[in-house]
Short mmCIF file of C-alpha atoms in Angstrom, two decimals:
data_model
loop_
_atom_site.label_atom_id
_atom_site.label_comp_id
_atom_site.label_asym_id
_atom_site.label_seq_id
_atom_site.Cartn_x
_atom_site.Cartn_y
_atom_site.Cartn_z
CA UNK A 223 -18.67 31.88 -3.00
CA UNK A 224 -16.00 30.60 -5.39
CA UNK A 225 -14.07 27.47 -4.47
CA UNK A 226 -10.30 27.49 -4.18
CA UNK A 227 -8.52 25.64 -6.98
CA UNK A 228 -5.93 23.23 -5.56
CA UNK A 229 -4.83 21.54 -8.79
CA UNK A 230 -5.06 22.85 -12.33
CA UNK A 231 -3.96 20.90 -15.40
CA UNK A 232 -3.54 23.24 -18.35
CA UNK A 233 -3.57 21.44 -21.71
CA UNK A 234 -1.26 18.70 -20.42
CA UNK A 235 0.23 16.33 -23.00
CA UNK A 236 2.72 13.53 -22.38
CA UNK A 237 4.62 11.40 -24.88
CA UNK A 238 7.26 8.72 -24.40
CA UNK A 239 10.05 7.33 -26.52
CA UNK A 240 9.49 3.60 -27.11
CA UNK A 241 12.62 1.55 -27.82
CA UNK A 242 12.61 0.21 -31.36
CA UNK A 243 9.89 2.58 -32.58
CA UNK A 244 10.41 5.70 -34.70
CA UNK A 245 7.39 7.59 -33.38
CA UNK A 246 6.59 8.83 -29.92
CA UNK A 247 3.84 7.15 -27.91
CA UNK A 248 1.32 9.87 -27.10
CA UNK A 249 -0.27 8.98 -23.74
CA UNK A 250 -1.99 12.25 -22.80
CA UNK A 251 -3.39 14.80 -25.21
CA UNK A 252 -4.25 18.33 -24.06
CA UNK A 253 -5.82 17.36 -20.74
CA UNK A 254 -7.31 20.32 -18.90
CA UNK A 255 -9.10 20.03 -15.57
CA UNK A 256 -9.41 21.67 -12.16
CA UNK A 257 -9.61 20.09 -8.73
CA UNK A 258 -11.03 22.14 -5.88
CA UNK A 259 -10.11 22.35 -2.22
CA UNK A 260 -11.37 19.35 -0.19
CA UNK A 261 -12.96 17.83 -3.30
CA UNK A 262 -12.91 14.08 -3.86
CA UNK A 263 -12.27 13.90 -7.61
CA UNK A 264 -12.26 10.53 -9.36
CA UNK A 265 -10.46 10.05 -12.68
CA UNK A 266 -12.15 7.15 -14.44
CA UNK A 267 -10.90 5.44 -17.56
CA UNK A 268 -10.01 2.16 -19.23
CA UNK A 269 -6.51 0.74 -19.36
CA UNK A 270 -4.15 2.84 -21.49
CA UNK A 271 -6.13 6.04 -21.00
CA UNK A 272 -3.17 7.80 -19.36
CA UNK A 273 -4.86 8.28 -16.00
CA UNK A 274 -1.90 6.98 -13.96
CA UNK A 275 0.52 9.02 -16.06
CA UNK A 276 -1.61 12.10 -15.35
CA UNK A 277 -1.54 11.35 -11.63
CA UNK A 278 2.24 10.94 -11.73
CA UNK A 279 2.54 14.30 -13.47
CA UNK A 280 0.46 15.92 -10.72
CA UNK A 281 2.68 14.19 -8.13
CA UNK A 282 5.77 15.64 -9.80
CA UNK A 283 7.15 12.18 -10.64
CA UNK A 284 6.82 12.88 -14.37
CA UNK A 285 7.12 16.11 -16.33
CA UNK A 286 4.53 16.90 -19.00
CA UNK A 287 5.79 17.07 -22.56
CA UNK A 288 3.57 20.11 -23.06
CA UNK A 289 1.25 22.15 -20.88
CA UNK A 290 1.50 22.94 -17.20
CA UNK A 291 0.30 21.67 -13.84
CA UNK A 292 -0.34 24.20 -11.08
CA UNK A 293 -0.61 23.34 -7.39
CA UNK A 294 -2.19 26.17 -5.40
CA UNK A 295 -1.54 28.43 -8.39
CA UNK A 296 2.17 27.59 -8.66
CA UNK A 297 3.87 25.46 -11.30
CA UNK A 298 5.09 22.11 -9.95
CA UNK A 299 8.81 21.42 -9.72
CA UNK A 300 9.02 17.76 -8.76
CA UNK A 301 7.47 15.96 -5.77
CA UNK A 302 6.69 17.85 -2.58
CA UNK A 303 5.31 17.30 0.93
CA UNK A 304 2.08 19.04 -0.10
CA UNK A 305 1.17 15.87 -2.07
CA UNK A 306 0.83 12.37 -0.65
CA UNK A 307 0.66 9.26 -2.84
CA UNK A 308 -1.07 5.91 -2.29
CA UNK A 309 -0.13 3.28 -4.87
CA UNK A 310 -1.92 0.17 -6.10
CA UNK A 311 0.98 -1.96 -4.93
CA UNK A 312 1.52 -2.16 -1.19
CA UNK A 313 4.47 0.22 -0.89
CA UNK A 314 5.40 -0.73 2.68
CA UNK A 315 8.87 -1.50 3.96
CA UNK A 316 8.79 -5.20 4.92
CA UNK A 317 11.43 -4.73 7.64
CA UNK A 318 9.45 -2.01 9.42
CA UNK A 319 6.35 -2.59 11.52
CA UNK A 320 3.10 -0.72 10.89
CA UNK A 321 3.94 2.04 13.36
CA UNK A 322 7.31 2.76 11.76
CA UNK A 323 5.96 2.47 8.22
CA UNK A 324 3.31 5.07 8.97
CA UNK A 325 5.85 7.33 10.70
CA UNK A 326 8.47 6.98 7.95
CA UNK A 327 7.82 10.29 6.18
CA UNK A 328 7.84 12.14 9.47
CA UNK A 329 11.19 10.53 10.35
CA UNK A 330 12.66 11.66 7.03
CA UNK A 331 11.53 15.20 7.80
CA UNK A 332 13.27 15.07 11.18
CA UNK A 333 10.16 15.10 13.37
CA UNK A 334 11.14 14.00 16.93
CA UNK A 335 10.48 10.33 17.64
CA UNK A 336 7.82 10.83 20.30
CA UNK A 337 5.86 13.28 18.16
CA UNK A 338 5.99 11.18 15.03
CA UNK A 339 4.91 8.02 16.85
CA UNK A 340 2.00 9.88 18.45
CA UNK A 341 0.95 11.07 14.99
CA UNK A 342 1.37 7.59 13.51
CA UNK A 343 -0.76 6.01 16.25
CA UNK A 344 -3.50 8.57 15.69
CA UNK A 345 -3.81 7.67 12.02
CA UNK A 346 -3.38 3.96 12.65
CA UNK A 347 -6.45 4.18 14.86
CA UNK A 348 -8.28 6.32 12.28
CA UNK A 349 -7.88 3.64 9.58
CA UNK A 350 -8.93 0.83 11.93
CA UNK A 351 -5.54 -0.78 12.60
CA UNK A 352 -5.32 -0.14 16.33
CA UNK A 353 -3.73 -3.18 17.93
CA UNK A 354 -1.55 -3.88 14.87
CA UNK A 355 1.04 -1.17 15.50
CA UNK A 356 3.84 -3.71 16.00
CA UNK A 357 2.78 -6.06 13.18
CA UNK A 358 4.92 -6.39 10.06
CA UNK A 359 3.54 -6.24 6.49
CA UNK A 360 3.91 -10.01 6.04
CA UNK A 361 1.46 -10.46 8.92
CA UNK A 362 -1.23 -8.25 7.34
CA UNK A 363 -3.97 -8.91 4.79
CA UNK A 364 -4.09 -6.91 1.57
CA UNK A 365 -6.75 -4.58 2.93
CA UNK A 366 -4.77 -4.00 6.11
CA UNK A 367 -1.66 -3.14 4.09
CA UNK A 368 -3.59 -0.52 2.16
CA UNK A 369 -4.99 0.88 5.40
CA UNK A 370 -1.40 1.30 6.55
CA UNK A 371 -0.54 3.00 3.26
CA UNK A 372 -3.45 5.43 3.65
CA UNK A 373 -2.45 6.13 7.26
CA UNK A 374 1.12 6.88 6.14
CA UNK A 375 -0.13 9.31 3.49
CA UNK A 376 -2.39 11.11 6.00
CA UNK A 377 0.31 11.20 8.69
CA UNK A 378 2.48 13.45 6.51
CA UNK A 379 -0.38 15.99 6.54
CA UNK A 380 -0.42 16.73 2.79
CA UNK A 381 -2.86 19.19 1.26
CA UNK A 382 -3.50 16.73 -1.56
CA UNK A 383 -3.85 12.93 -1.64
CA UNK A 384 -3.18 11.16 -4.94
CA UNK A 385 -4.49 7.58 -5.06
CA UNK A 386 -3.66 5.29 -7.97
CA UNK A 387 -6.17 2.40 -8.05
CA UNK A 388 -5.35 1.58 -4.41
CA UNK A 389 -8.00 -1.15 -4.14
CA UNK A 390 -7.49 -2.75 -7.55
CA UNK A 391 -5.68 -5.82 -6.19
CA UNK A 392 -8.25 -6.57 -3.48
CA UNK A 393 -11.09 -9.08 -3.63
CA UNK A 394 -14.57 -7.64 -4.17
CA UNK A 395 -15.71 -7.84 -0.55
CA UNK A 396 -12.53 -6.27 0.84
CA UNK A 397 -12.61 -3.63 -1.87
CA UNK A 398 -16.12 -2.56 -0.93
CA UNK A 399 -15.17 -2.42 2.76
CA UNK A 400 -12.13 -0.27 1.92
CA UNK A 401 -14.25 2.10 -0.16
CA UNK A 402 -16.56 2.58 2.81
CA UNK A 403 -13.57 3.11 5.10
CA UNK A 404 -11.89 5.61 2.80
CA UNK A 405 -15.03 7.68 2.39
CA UNK A 406 -15.49 7.67 6.18
CA UNK A 407 -11.87 8.77 6.74
CA UNK A 408 -12.25 11.53 4.17
CA UNK A 409 -15.38 12.81 5.91
CA UNK A 410 -13.45 13.02 9.20
CA UNK A 411 -10.16 14.38 7.83
CA UNK A 412 -10.94 16.36 4.70
CA UNK A 413 -8.24 16.54 2.05
CA UNK A 414 -8.25 17.28 -1.65
CA UNK A 415 -8.24 13.81 -3.22
CA UNK A 416 -7.50 12.67 -6.77
CA UNK A 417 -8.45 9.01 -7.06
CA UNK A 418 -7.76 6.94 -10.19
CA UNK A 419 -9.89 3.89 -11.01
CA UNK A 420 -11.24 1.85 -13.90
CA UNK A 421 -14.32 0.78 -11.90
CA UNK A 422 -17.52 2.75 -12.50
CA UNK A 423 -19.23 1.72 -9.26
CA UNK A 424 -16.19 2.69 -7.22
CA UNK A 425 -16.06 6.07 -8.96
CA UNK A 426 -19.71 6.84 -8.20
CA UNK A 427 -19.48 5.57 -4.62
CA UNK A 428 -16.43 7.69 -3.72
CA UNK A 429 -16.46 10.78 -5.88
CA UNK A 430 -17.87 14.26 -5.58
CA UNK A 431 -17.15 14.52 -9.29
CA UNK A 432 -16.03 11.99 -11.90
CA UNK A 433 -13.83 12.81 -14.89
CA UNK A 434 -14.05 10.19 -17.66
CA UNK A 435 -10.93 9.69 -19.79
CA UNK A 436 -10.90 8.30 -23.32
CA UNK A 437 -8.55 5.53 -24.43
CA UNK A 438 -5.05 6.23 -25.73
CA UNK A 439 -4.18 9.01 -26.11
CA UNK A 440 -5.94 10.05 -22.92
CA UNK A 441 -8.27 12.99 -23.19
CA UNK A 442 -11.01 14.32 -20.92
CA UNK A 443 -14.12 12.85 -22.48
CA UNK A 444 -16.83 13.92 -20.06
CA UNK A 445 -17.52 15.04 -16.51
CA UNK A 446 -20.19 13.93 -14.03
CA UNK A 447 -21.03 15.69 -10.75
CA UNK A 448 -22.18 13.11 -8.19
CA UNK A 449 -25.13 14.59 -6.35
CA UNK A 450 -26.14 11.42 -4.51
CA UNK A 451 -26.02 12.05 -0.73
CA UNK A 452 -23.62 9.96 1.35
CA UNK A 453 -23.64 7.27 2.55
CA UNK A 454 -24.36 5.86 -0.90
CA UNK A 455 -25.67 2.41 -1.70
CA UNK A 456 -24.88 0.52 -4.90
CA UNK A 457 -28.51 -0.57 -5.18
CA UNK A 458 -30.31 2.78 -4.85
CA UNK A 459 -32.16 4.07 -7.88
CA UNK A 460 -30.08 7.21 -8.45
CA UNK A 461 -26.86 5.20 -8.20
CA UNK A 462 -28.01 2.61 -10.73
CA UNK A 463 -29.25 5.28 -13.14
CA UNK A 464 -25.94 7.13 -13.05
CA UNK A 465 -24.00 3.88 -13.44
CA UNK A 466 -26.02 3.09 -16.56
CA UNK A 467 -25.43 6.57 -17.97
CA UNK A 468 -21.67 6.52 -17.40
CA UNK A 469 -21.43 2.97 -18.70
CA UNK A 470 -23.07 4.03 -21.96
CA UNK A 471 -20.46 6.80 -22.23
CA UNK A 472 -17.43 4.52 -21.78
CA UNK A 473 -16.02 1.16 -22.77
CA UNK A 474 -15.42 0.18 -19.15
CA UNK A 475 -16.63 -2.99 -17.51
CA UNK A 476 -19.14 -2.71 -14.67
#
């Protein structure tokens, strides 16, 4: 049985004008890839490999210079409710409590207050923030803020979740805990996920498949299916072997 393609990048290139320079900065070069329904795809690459730019093109926040991006077989035309975004920075409104931050997208769409708060509370509980509904971002740790961001993305019920190094600013222990939490949430509430990272261990731990990007301009260098059953452990033999193999194929830091 063939899998449904949710996202297709067809020879996507992106270049930017840089003030003071005569030539364009080529960030992406003919990137082609497919993401399947309910797949957890990780895009792995060093800094300046164009992985965030690619994610922003999929989100509709940027337009490719060349090529096309299809969502469910249709060309993208800007952002849409079918795609939810989780950023590396904690994109929460400081004047809104957790409950209202999570419900924000539903409020914009005109969902009645009672319904949107019920939905928000459901996802607040799912990400482990029950009891913090009335807390404000300044009262939360970094990991708790990202939990709220993930809950907000899920609450809008998108087909696709786009995650741009969401745990990059966290300490190692919190990062590992959030990886476990995210994988657990994804198992309960399947979505098609595109997750960007520069961390090999994180990519192997989370992904069903890992796409490795080369440095600027970003190209698809290689692809690794992750056949290690979940829950995965960083210390198991198969994990360590795959980490070594991917590390030899990249210039990333373990």
